[in-house]
């Protein structure tokens, strides 16, 4: 992937030392923002250590990356995701070890937001703390990371509203940080990367001065990424600069795919959102789902679902048309946006029909293994998907009951007709 990068950090107007650290290694495709904390120079040590360890660990992932580049399989992407998570854990243990050996560094820690570009239009996010990752797509900015703060935990539990959270006095208290303990829960996800995407990793010293996402979008949308980053830093300083301010911005080069092929990440997300199974998911959650899928193309006449054969994939038609045939009878022609085989994600029943590409078809495929992996690791998403399944099954049950009632009525009318003839 061709990537343009701009990275900048400033001590701010109040602090005397910069506890933020950043890394932009285009050779490795590794981009990091860390916001350290601790007395004296401890925060600087923690954030710098995280970047150093992660760079070293990612350098050792070359074989895993080569395997993924060759295969493009979600299983190989998953292996890389686990390796990056392990690398973050290694960084945390190194920080904790340094703190335990040096009294001046006791209690130090850092936030850590990492993006690793792994080719095949995929990237991995690993995240601890309240630094953030944003993506600019279609003129809109979306936050892909989740803040690990005490206040955000209250919001997730329903104890605080979003508006109340903005004014809460403990808004900057972290619920997770790297290095404070030997181990920490690390948020990770594989996500799709498209030509034209612009990504921003930043510390809270930047985003706190841009409460409106639209303003952040306007700043990131400039043609000169270096000027955009410098402008954001300067704006944060002019609005107070009470904290260290750090940003790493990356813009993916190339030409976005044409709209008619419906393969751009944003288009895929829009299509997923219209599928009942995923209708209740947020943008961030849809990105996680999309990252577990694979893109494929079927030429006209190609069959990818066969009646009576078992399968474990959900298919989403992104572009083109498919024919659905059961017992030799044509049932329907489906177009872009249609989904097939969602029940295969939860059971092993044979396919009920055959599906063949009528025209060239672009498909999005999710396998049962990835689906259950998502459910096991993301309880909030699991709850939403379970609710969607219940709604879908309830609707089908009502339709079946209605059909049975109609059949019984028709049978009764026929019996009355026969009685009258006798």
Short mmCIF file of C-alpha atoms in Angstrom, two decimals:
data_model
loop_
_atom_site.label_atom_id
_atom_site.label_comp_id
_atom_site.label_asym_id
_atom_site.label_seq_id
_atom_site.Cartn_x
_atom_site.Cartn_y
_atom_site.Cartn_z
CA UNK A 1 0.00 0.00 0.00
CA UNK A 2 1.26 3.47 -0.91
CA UNK A 3 1.03 5.60 2.21
CA UNK A 4 1.74 9.28 2.81
CA UNK A 5 2.62 10.00 6.43
CA UNK A 6 2.98 13.09 8.59
CA UNK A 7 3.89 12.93 12.29
CA UNK A 8 4.32 15.74 14.80
CA UNK A 9 4.49 16.16 18.58
CA UNK A 10 4.56 19.32 20.72
CA UNK A 11 5.16 19.78 24.44
CA UNK A 12 2.24 22.20 24.67
CA UNK A 13 1.89 25.55 26.42
CA UNK A 14 1.84 24.32 30.05
CA UNK A 15 3.99 21.19 30.44
CA UNK A 16 7.77 21.44 30.68
CA UNK A 17 8.47 17.95 29.29
CA UNK A 18 6.86 15.87 26.57
CA UNK A 19 5.64 12.49 27.82
CA UNK A 20 4.16 11.57 24.41
CA UNK A 21 6.05 9.35 22.00
CA UNK A 22 5.33 8.47 18.39
CA UNK A 23 6.60 6.12 15.74
CA UNK A 24 5.99 6.17 11.99
CA UNK A 25 7.91 3.33 10.36
CA UNK A 26 6.75 3.14 6.75
CA UNK A 27 9.01 0.15 6.03
CA UNK A 28 7.22 -1.94 8.67
CA UNK A 29 3.88 -0.24 8.13
CA UNK A 30 3.91 0.47 11.87
CA UNK A 31 2.40 3.62 13.38
CA UNK A 32 2.18 4.34 17.11
CA UNK A 33 1.09 7.10 19.47
CA UNK A 34 1.75 6.73 23.22
CA UNK A 35 0.89 9.16 26.00
CA UNK A 36 3.02 8.44 29.08
CA UNK A 37 2.23 9.10 32.70
CA UNK A 38 4.24 9.11 35.93
CA UNK A 39 6.32 11.41 38.06
CA UNK A 40 9.50 13.14 36.93
CA UNK A 41 10.51 11.72 33.53
CA UNK A 42 8.72 8.41 34.09
CA UNK A 43 6.01 9.08 31.50
CA UNK A 44 8.61 9.76 28.85
CA UNK A 45 10.38 6.49 29.67
CA UNK A 46 7.15 4.49 29.53
CA UNK A 47 5.97 5.84 26.19
CA UNK A 48 9.42 5.60 24.57
CA UNK A 49 9.85 2.03 25.85
CA UNK A 50 6.51 1.01 24.34
CA UNK A 51 7.53 2.29 20.90
CA UNK A 52 10.96 0.68 21.05
CA UNK A 53 9.67 -2.75 22.11
CA UNK A 54 6.84 -2.74 19.58
CA UNK A 55 9.17 -1.85 16.72
CA UNK A 56 11.51 -4.68 17.70
CA UNK A 57 8.67 -7.20 18.09
CA UNK A 58 7.03 -6.28 14.77
CA UNK A 59 10.36 -6.70 12.99
CA UNK A 60 10.23 -10.31 14.15
CA UNK A 61 6.83 -10.95 12.54
CA UNK A 62 8.17 -11.08 8.99
CA UNK A 63 7.32 -14.76 8.38
CA UNK A 64 3.75 -14.31 9.61
CA UNK A 65 3.34 -11.28 7.37
CA UNK A 66 4.74 -13.08 4.33
CA UNK A 67 2.31 -15.93 4.89
CA UNK A 68 -0.63 -13.53 5.04
CA UNK A 69 0.49 -11.63 1.93
CA UNK A 70 0.63 -14.90 0.01
CA UNK A 71 -2.66 -16.35 1.26
CA UNK A 72 -4.88 -13.40 2.19
CA UNK A 73 -6.67 -15.78 4.57
CA UNK A 74 -8.52 -14.45 7.61
CA UNK A 75 -6.83 -17.18 9.69
CA UNK A 76 -3.41 -15.72 8.82
CA UNK A 77 -4.65 -12.21 9.59
CA UNK A 78 -5.86 -13.53 12.94
CA UNK A 79 -2.38 -14.95 13.64
CA UNK A 80 -0.88 -11.52 12.97
CA UNK A 81 -3.48 -9.89 15.23
CA UNK A 82 -2.53 -12.24 18.07
CA UNK A 83 1.16 -11.58 17.45
CA UNK A 84 0.61 -7.81 17.65
CA UNK A 85 -1.38 -8.23 20.86
CA UNK A 86 1.49 -10.27 22.29
CA UNK A 87 3.91 -7.52 21.24
CA UNK A 88 1.89 -4.93 23.17
CA UNK A 89 1.90 -7.22 26.20
CA UNK A 90 5.69 -7.54 25.90
CA UNK A 91 5.98 -3.77 25.89
CA UNK A 92 3.83 -3.57 29.01
CA UNK A 93 5.94 -6.13 30.84
CA UNK A 94 9.14 -4.27 29.89
CA UNK A 95 7.72 -0.99 31.23
CA UNK A 96 6.60 -2.69 34.44
CA UNK A 97 10.02 -4.32 34.86
CA UNK A 98 11.81 -0.97 34.49
CA UNK A 99 9.44 0.62 37.02
CA UNK A 100 10.02 -2.15 39.57
CA UNK A 101 13.81 -1.76 39.32
CA UNK A 102 13.98 2.03 39.59
CA UNK A 103 12.17 3.85 42.45
CA UNK A 104 11.89 7.07 40.42
CA UNK A 105 9.90 5.21 37.76
CA UNK A 106 7.47 3.45 40.12
CA UNK A 107 3.89 3.49 38.85
CA UNK A 108 4.72 4.71 35.36
CA UNK A 109 2.55 3.67 32.44
CA UNK A 110 1.37 4.80 29.05
CA UNK A 111 -1.49 4.70 26.63
CA UNK A 112 -0.67 2.87 23.43
CA UNK A 113 -2.49 3.04 20.10
CA UNK A 114 -0.92 1.01 17.30
CA UNK A 115 -1.78 0.51 13.63
CA UNK A 116 0.00 -2.15 11.60
CA UNK A 117 -0.62 -2.20 7.85
CA UNK A 118 -0.40 -5.83 6.72
CA UNK A 119 -1.19 -5.61 2.97
CA UNK A 120 -4.16 -7.19 1.18
CA UNK A 121 -5.98 -3.95 2.07
CA UNK A 122 -6.00 -4.93 5.74
CA UNK A 123 -4.60 -3.38 8.90
CA UNK A 124 -4.58 -4.24 12.60
CA UNK A 125 -5.39 -1.97 15.52
CA UNK A 126 -4.00 -2.68 19.00
CA UNK A 127 -5.09 -0.25 21.68
CA UNK A 128 -4.83 0.48 25.40
CA UNK A 129 -5.84 3.75 27.07
CA UNK A 130 -7.42 6.92 25.72
CA UNK A 131 -5.24 7.89 22.78
CA UNK A 132 -7.35 7.47 19.65
CA UNK A 133 -7.52 6.19 16.10
CA UNK A 134 -9.79 7.98 13.63
CA UNK A 135 -10.52 7.31 9.97
CA UNK A 136 -11.70 9.90 7.44
CA UNK A 137 -13.94 8.38 4.75
CA UNK A 138 -16.32 10.14 2.43
CA UNK A 139 -15.83 13.45 4.20
CA UNK A 140 -16.78 11.99 7.62
CA UNK A 141 -14.58 11.10 10.58
CA UNK A 142 -15.18 7.92 12.58
CA UNK A 143 -13.47 6.89 15.82
CA UNK A 144 -12.23 3.31 15.51
CA UNK A 145 -10.69 2.97 18.98
CA UNK A 146 -12.57 2.94 22.27
CA UNK A 147 -11.48 5.11 25.20
CA UNK A 148 -10.42 3.09 28.23
CA UNK A 149 -11.51 5.61 30.84
CA UNK A 150 -13.52 5.40 34.04
CA UNK A 151 -16.16 7.70 32.59
CA UNK A 152 -16.53 5.75 29.36
CA UNK A 153 -17.05 2.58 31.39
CA UNK A 154 -19.92 4.35 33.17
CA UNK A 155 -21.40 5.34 29.80
CA UNK A 156 -21.21 1.75 28.55
CA UNK A 157 -23.04 0.56 31.67
CA UNK A 158 -25.75 3.17 31.19
CA UNK A 159 -24.83 5.00 34.40
CA UNK A 160 -23.95 8.20 32.51
CA UNK A 161 -25.18 9.80 29.30
CA UNK A 162 -22.76 11.02 26.63
CA UNK A 163 -23.56 14.61 27.56
CA UNK A 164 -22.95 13.97 31.27
CA UNK A 165 -19.65 12.28 30.43
CA UNK A 166 -18.35 15.40 28.68
CA UNK A 167 -18.60 17.39 31.94
CA UNK A 168 -17.54 14.67 34.39
CA UNK A 169 -14.63 15.75 36.66
CA UNK A 170 -12.92 12.35 36.29
CA UNK A 171 -13.04 12.34 32.52
CA UNK A 172 -9.28 11.77 32.18
CA UNK A 173 -8.99 8.88 34.66
CA UNK A 174 -7.84 5.79 32.79
CA UNK A 175 -9.37 2.36 33.36
CA UNK A 176 -6.50 0.69 31.48
CA UNK A 177 -2.88 1.67 30.91
CA UNK A 178 0.15 -0.17 29.58
CA UNK A 179 2.87 -1.08 32.11
CA UNK A 180 1.10 -0.23 35.36
CA UNK A 181 0.58 -3.99 35.83
CA UNK A 182 2.53 -6.81 34.14
CA UNK A 183 -0.48 -7.62 31.94
CA UNK A 184 -3.42 -5.66 30.58
CA UNK A 185 -6.40 -6.30 28.32
CA UNK A 186 -5.56 -5.10 24.82
CA UNK A 187 -8.27 -4.18 22.31
CA UNK A 188 -7.39 -5.57 18.89
CA UNK A 189 -9.16 -5.78 15.57
CA UNK A 190 -8.42 -6.37 11.91
CA UNK A 191 -9.96 -3.71 9.69
CA UNK A 192 -10.22 -2.98 5.98
CA UNK A 193 -8.14 -0.24 4.38
CA UNK A 194 -9.14 1.47 1.13
CA UNK A 195 -7.44 3.85 -1.26
CA UNK A 196 -8.36 7.36 -0.21
CA UNK A 197 -8.64 6.56 3.51
CA UNK A 198 -6.94 8.97 5.91
CA UNK A 199 -6.10 7.71 9.41
CA UNK A 200 -5.21 9.78 12.46
CA UNK A 201 -3.59 8.46 15.64
CA UNK A 202 -3.46 11.14 18.33
CA UNK A 203 -3.14 11.79 22.05
CA UNK A 204 -5.87 13.45 24.10
CA UNK A 205 -3.84 16.64 24.03
CA UNK A 206 -5.01 16.98 20.42
CA UNK A 207 -8.53 15.56 20.19
CA UNK A 208 -9.76 17.29 23.37
CA UNK A 209 -9.54 20.54 21.42
CA UNK A 210 -11.64 19.18 18.56
CA UNK A 211 -14.92 18.13 20.20
CA UNK A 212 -16.79 18.35 16.88
CA UNK A 213 -15.88 15.50 14.47
CA UNK A 214 -16.84 17.69 11.51
CA UNK A 215 -14.07 20.14 12.34
CA UNK A 216 -11.55 17.31 12.59
CA UNK A 217 -12.75 16.06 9.20
CA UNK A 218 -12.22 19.47 7.63
CA UNK A 219 -8.66 19.65 8.94
CA UNK A 220 -7.78 16.13 7.74
CA UNK A 221 -9.35 16.58 4.32
CA UNK A 222 -6.63 18.88 2.97
CA UNK A 223 -4.47 17.77 0.06
CA UNK A 224 -1.23 18.49 1.97
CA UNK A 225 -1.19 16.08 4.93
CA UNK A 226 1.86 17.71 6.49
CA UNK A 227 0.12 21.11 6.58
CA UNK A 228 -3.05 19.49 7.95
CA UNK A 229 -1.22 17.92 10.89
CA UNK A 230 0.72 21.11 11.64
CA UNK A 231 -2.54 23.08 11.54
CA UNK A 232 -4.25 20.69 13.99
CA UNK A 233 -1.33 20.91 16.41
CA UNK A 234 -1.26 24.70 16.18
CA UNK A 235 -5.01 24.91 16.73
CA UNK A 236 -4.75 22.75 19.87
CA UNK A 237 -2.00 25.04 21.16
CA UNK A 238 -3.97 28.19 20.41
CA UNK A 239 -6.99 26.79 22.27
CA UNK A 240 -5.00 26.18 25.44
CA UNK A 241 -2.32 23.56 24.84
CA UNK A 242 -2.67 22.27 28.40
CA UNK A 243 -1.19 18.89 27.52
CA UNK A 244 1.40 17.37 25.22
CA UNK A 245 -0.03 17.19 21.72
CA UNK A 246 0.82 14.39 19.28
CA UNK A 247 -0.52 13.26 15.90
CA UNK A 248 0.42 10.66 13.29
CA UNK A 249 -1.62 10.88 10.09
CA UNK A 250 -1.50 8.37 7.20
CA UNK A 251 -3.22 8.66 3.85
CA UNK A 252 -3.57 5.58 1.65
CA UNK A 253 -2.76 6.27 -1.99
CA UNK A 254 -4.29 4.87 -5.15
CA UNK A 255 -7.68 5.32 -6.76
CA UNK A 256 -10.81 4.36 -4.82
CA UNK A 257 -12.83 1.60 -6.55
CA UNK A 258 -15.73 2.79 -8.72
CA UNK A 259 -19.10 2.96 -6.99
CA UNK A 260 -20.74 0.44 -9.32
CA UNK A 261 -18.51 -2.39 -8.07
CA UNK A 262 -19.53 -1.71 -4.45
CA UNK A 263 -16.31 -2.97 -2.94
CA UNK A 264 -15.07 0.13 -1.10
CA UNK A 265 -14.96 -0.33 2.67
CA UNK A 266 -17.57 2.35 3.29
CA UNK A 267 -19.92 0.75 0.76
CA UNK A 268 -19.42 -2.65 2.35
CA UNK A 269 -20.24 -1.19 5.74
CA UNK A 270 -23.41 0.40 4.35
CA UNK A 271 -24.48 -2.94 2.87
CA UNK A 272 -23.80 -4.79 6.14
CA UNK A 273 -25.84 -2.21 8.04
CA UNK A 274 -28.88 -3.05 5.89
CA UNK A 275 -28.67 -6.76 6.71
CA UNK A 276 -30.99 -7.53 9.66
CA UNK A 277 -28.32 -9.61 11.41
CA UNK A 278 -26.01 -6.59 11.69
CA UNK A 279 -28.59 -3.80 11.85
CA UNK A 280 -28.00 -2.97 15.54
CA UNK A 281 -24.21 -2.65 15.32
CA UNK A 282 -22.38 0.67 15.57
CA UNK A 283 -19.93 1.85 12.93
CA UNK A 284 -16.97 0.64 15.00
CA UNK A 285 -18.60 -2.78 15.45
CA UNK A 286 -19.37 -3.05 11.74
CA UNK A 287 -15.71 -2.30 11.01
CA UNK A 288 -14.78 -5.22 13.28
CA UNK A 289 -17.20 -7.53 11.45
CA UNK A 290 -15.92 -6.39 8.07
CA UNK A 291 -12.34 -7.05 9.10
CA UNK A 292 -13.18 -10.74 9.58
CA UNK A 293 -14.54 -11.17 6.05
CA UNK A 294 -12.92 -11.95 2.73
CA UNK A 295 -13.60 -10.48 -0.68
CA UNK A 296 -14.12 -12.82 -3.61
CA UNK A 297 -15.25 -12.76 -7.22
CA UNK A 298 -17.36 -15.37 -9.03
CA UNK A 299 -17.56 -15.38 -12.81
CA UNK A 300 -20.89 -15.91 -14.63
CA UNK A 301 -22.12 -19.48 -14.23
CA UNK A 302 -20.04 -20.14 -11.13
CA UNK A 303 -21.88 -21.93 -8.30
CA UNK A 304 -20.86 -21.12 -4.72
CA UNK A 305 -23.78 -22.66 -2.76
CA UNK A 306 -25.09 -26.14 -3.60
CA UNK A 307 -28.39 -27.58 -2.44
CA UNK A 308 -28.10 -30.32 0.22
CA UNK A 309 -24.40 -29.66 0.77
CA UNK A 310 -23.21 -28.39 4.14
CA UNK A 311 -21.58 -24.99 4.37
CA UNK A 312 -20.37 -22.65 7.09
CA UNK A 313 -20.30 -19.32 5.24
CA UNK A 314 -22.47 -16.25 5.11
CA UNK A 315 -22.32 -14.59 1.68
CA UNK A 316 -23.15 -10.97 0.89
CA UNK A 317 -23.59 -9.92 -2.74
CA UNK A 318 -21.67 -6.67 -3.22
CA UNK A 319 -22.13 -6.36 -6.98
CA UNK A 320 -23.77 -8.38 -9.74
CA UNK A 321 -26.71 -10.81 -9.74
CA UNK A 322 -27.18 -14.40 -8.58
CA UNK A 323 -29.84 -17.03 -9.36
CA UNK A 324 -31.38 -19.11 -6.57
CA UNK A 325 -32.62 -22.56 -7.63
CA UNK A 326 -34.32 -25.25 -5.51
CA UNK A 327 -35.02 -28.77 -6.78
CA UNK A 328 -34.48 -27.54 -10.33
CA UNK A 329 -36.97 -24.67 -9.98
CA UNK A 330 -35.83 -21.05 -10.25
CA UNK A 331 -36.85 -19.21 -7.09
CA UNK A 332 -35.34 -15.75 -7.44
CA UNK A 333 -32.67 -13.51 -8.92
CA UNK A 334 -30.91 -11.51 -6.21
CA UNK A 335 -28.91 -8.30 -6.67
CA UNK A 336 -26.32 -6.31 -4.72
CA UNK A 337 -27.16 -6.09 -1.03
CA UNK A 338 -28.62 -9.60 -0.82
CA UNK A 339 -27.27 -11.99 1.79
CA UNK A 340 -27.35 -15.77 1.77
CA UNK A 341 -26.60 -18.51 4.26
CA UNK A 342 -26.75 -16.66 7.59
CA UNK A 343 -28.15 -19.76 9.33
CA UNK A 344 -24.96 -21.62 8.35
CA UNK A 345 -23.18 -19.42 10.91
CA UNK A 346 -25.02 -21.18 13.75
CA UNK A 347 -25.89 -24.71 12.55
CA UNK A 348 -24.67 -27.51 10.28
CA UNK A 349 -27.88 -28.03 8.30
CA UNK A 350 -27.55 -28.72 4.56
CA UNK A 351 -28.08 -25.80 2.18
CA UNK A 352 -31.70 -25.42 1.11
CA UNK A 353 -30.97 -24.17 -2.44
CA UNK A 354 -28.30 -23.75 -5.10
CA UNK A 355 -26.92 -20.27 -5.84
CA UNK A 356 -25.12 -19.46 -9.09
CA UNK A 357 -23.65 -16.23 -10.42
CA UNK A 358 -25.86 -14.86 -13.20
CA UNK A 359 -23.33 -12.11 -13.93
CA UNK A 360 -19.85 -11.50 -12.57
CA UNK A 361 -20.36 -11.21 -8.82
CA UNK A 362 -18.32 -9.62 -6.04
CA UNK A 363 -18.91 -11.46 -2.77
CA UNK A 364 -18.18 -10.78 0.88
CA UNK A 365 -17.69 -14.02 2.83
CA UNK A 366 -17.73 -14.67 6.58
CA UNK A 367 -17.06 -18.15 7.95
CA UNK A 368 -18.58 -19.66 11.07
CA UNK A 369 -15.18 -19.82 12.80
CA UNK A 370 -14.64 -16.06 12.49
CA UNK A 371 -18.24 -15.38 13.52
CA UNK A 372 -17.94 -17.37 16.76
CA UNK A 373 -14.52 -15.89 17.44
CA UNK A 374 -16.10 -12.44 17.31
CA UNK A 375 -18.92 -13.51 19.64
CA UNK A 376 -16.51 -15.02 22.17
CA UNK A 377 -14.29 -11.95 22.27
CA UNK A 378 -16.91 -9.19 22.06
CA UNK A 379 -19.84 -9.68 24.50
CA UNK A 380 -21.58 -6.45 23.47
CA UNK A 381 -21.55 -7.44 19.81
CA UNK A 382 -22.60 -10.97 20.80
CA UNK A 383 -25.67 -9.62 22.60
CA UNK A 384 -26.70 -7.52 19.62
CA UNK A 385 -26.23 -10.38 17.17
CA UNK A 386 -28.19 -12.74 19.42
CA UNK A 387 -31.03 -10.24 19.56
CA UNK A 388 -30.99 -9.93 15.77
CA UNK A 389 -31.11 -13.71 15.40
CA UNK A 390 -34.07 -13.92 17.79
CA UNK A 391 -35.92 -11.25 15.82
CA UNK A 392 -35.21 -13.01 12.52
CA UNK A 393 -36.33 -16.40 13.83
CA UNK A 394 -39.42 -14.87 15.41
CA UNK A 395 -40.36 -13.31 12.06
CA UNK A 396 -39.89 -16.60 10.25
CA UNK A 397 -41.98 -18.42 12.88
CA UNK A 398 -44.83 -15.95 12.41
CA UNK A 399 -44.65 -16.40 8.64
CA UNK A 400 -44.72 -20.20 9.04
CA UNK A 401 -47.71 -20.01 11.39
CA UNK A 402 -49.54 -17.76 8.96
CA UNK A 403 -48.80 -20.16 6.11
CA UNK A 404 -50.06 -23.13 8.16
CA UNK A 405 -53.23 -21.30 9.10
CA UNK A 406 -53.82 -20.53 5.42
CA UNK A 407 -53.25 -24.17 4.49
CA UNK A 408 -55.66 -25.34 7.18
CA UNK A 409 -58.31 -22.90 5.99
CA UNK A 410 -57.92 -24.05 2.39
CA UNK A 411 -58.19 -27.69 3.55
CA UNK A 412 -61.36 -26.91 5.49
CA UNK A 413 -62.98 -25.18 2.50
CA UNK A 414 -62.16 -28.20 0.33
CA UNK A 415 -63.80 -30.61 2.82
CA UNK A 416 -66.99 -28.48 2.87
CA UNK A 417 -67.08 -28.50 -0.94
CA UNK A 418 -66.77 -32.32 -0.99
CA UNK A 419 -69.58 -32.68 1.57
CA UNK A 420 -71.90 -30.54 -0.54
CA UNK A 421 -71.20 -32.70 -3.63
CA UNK A 422 -72.10 -35.85 -1.68
#
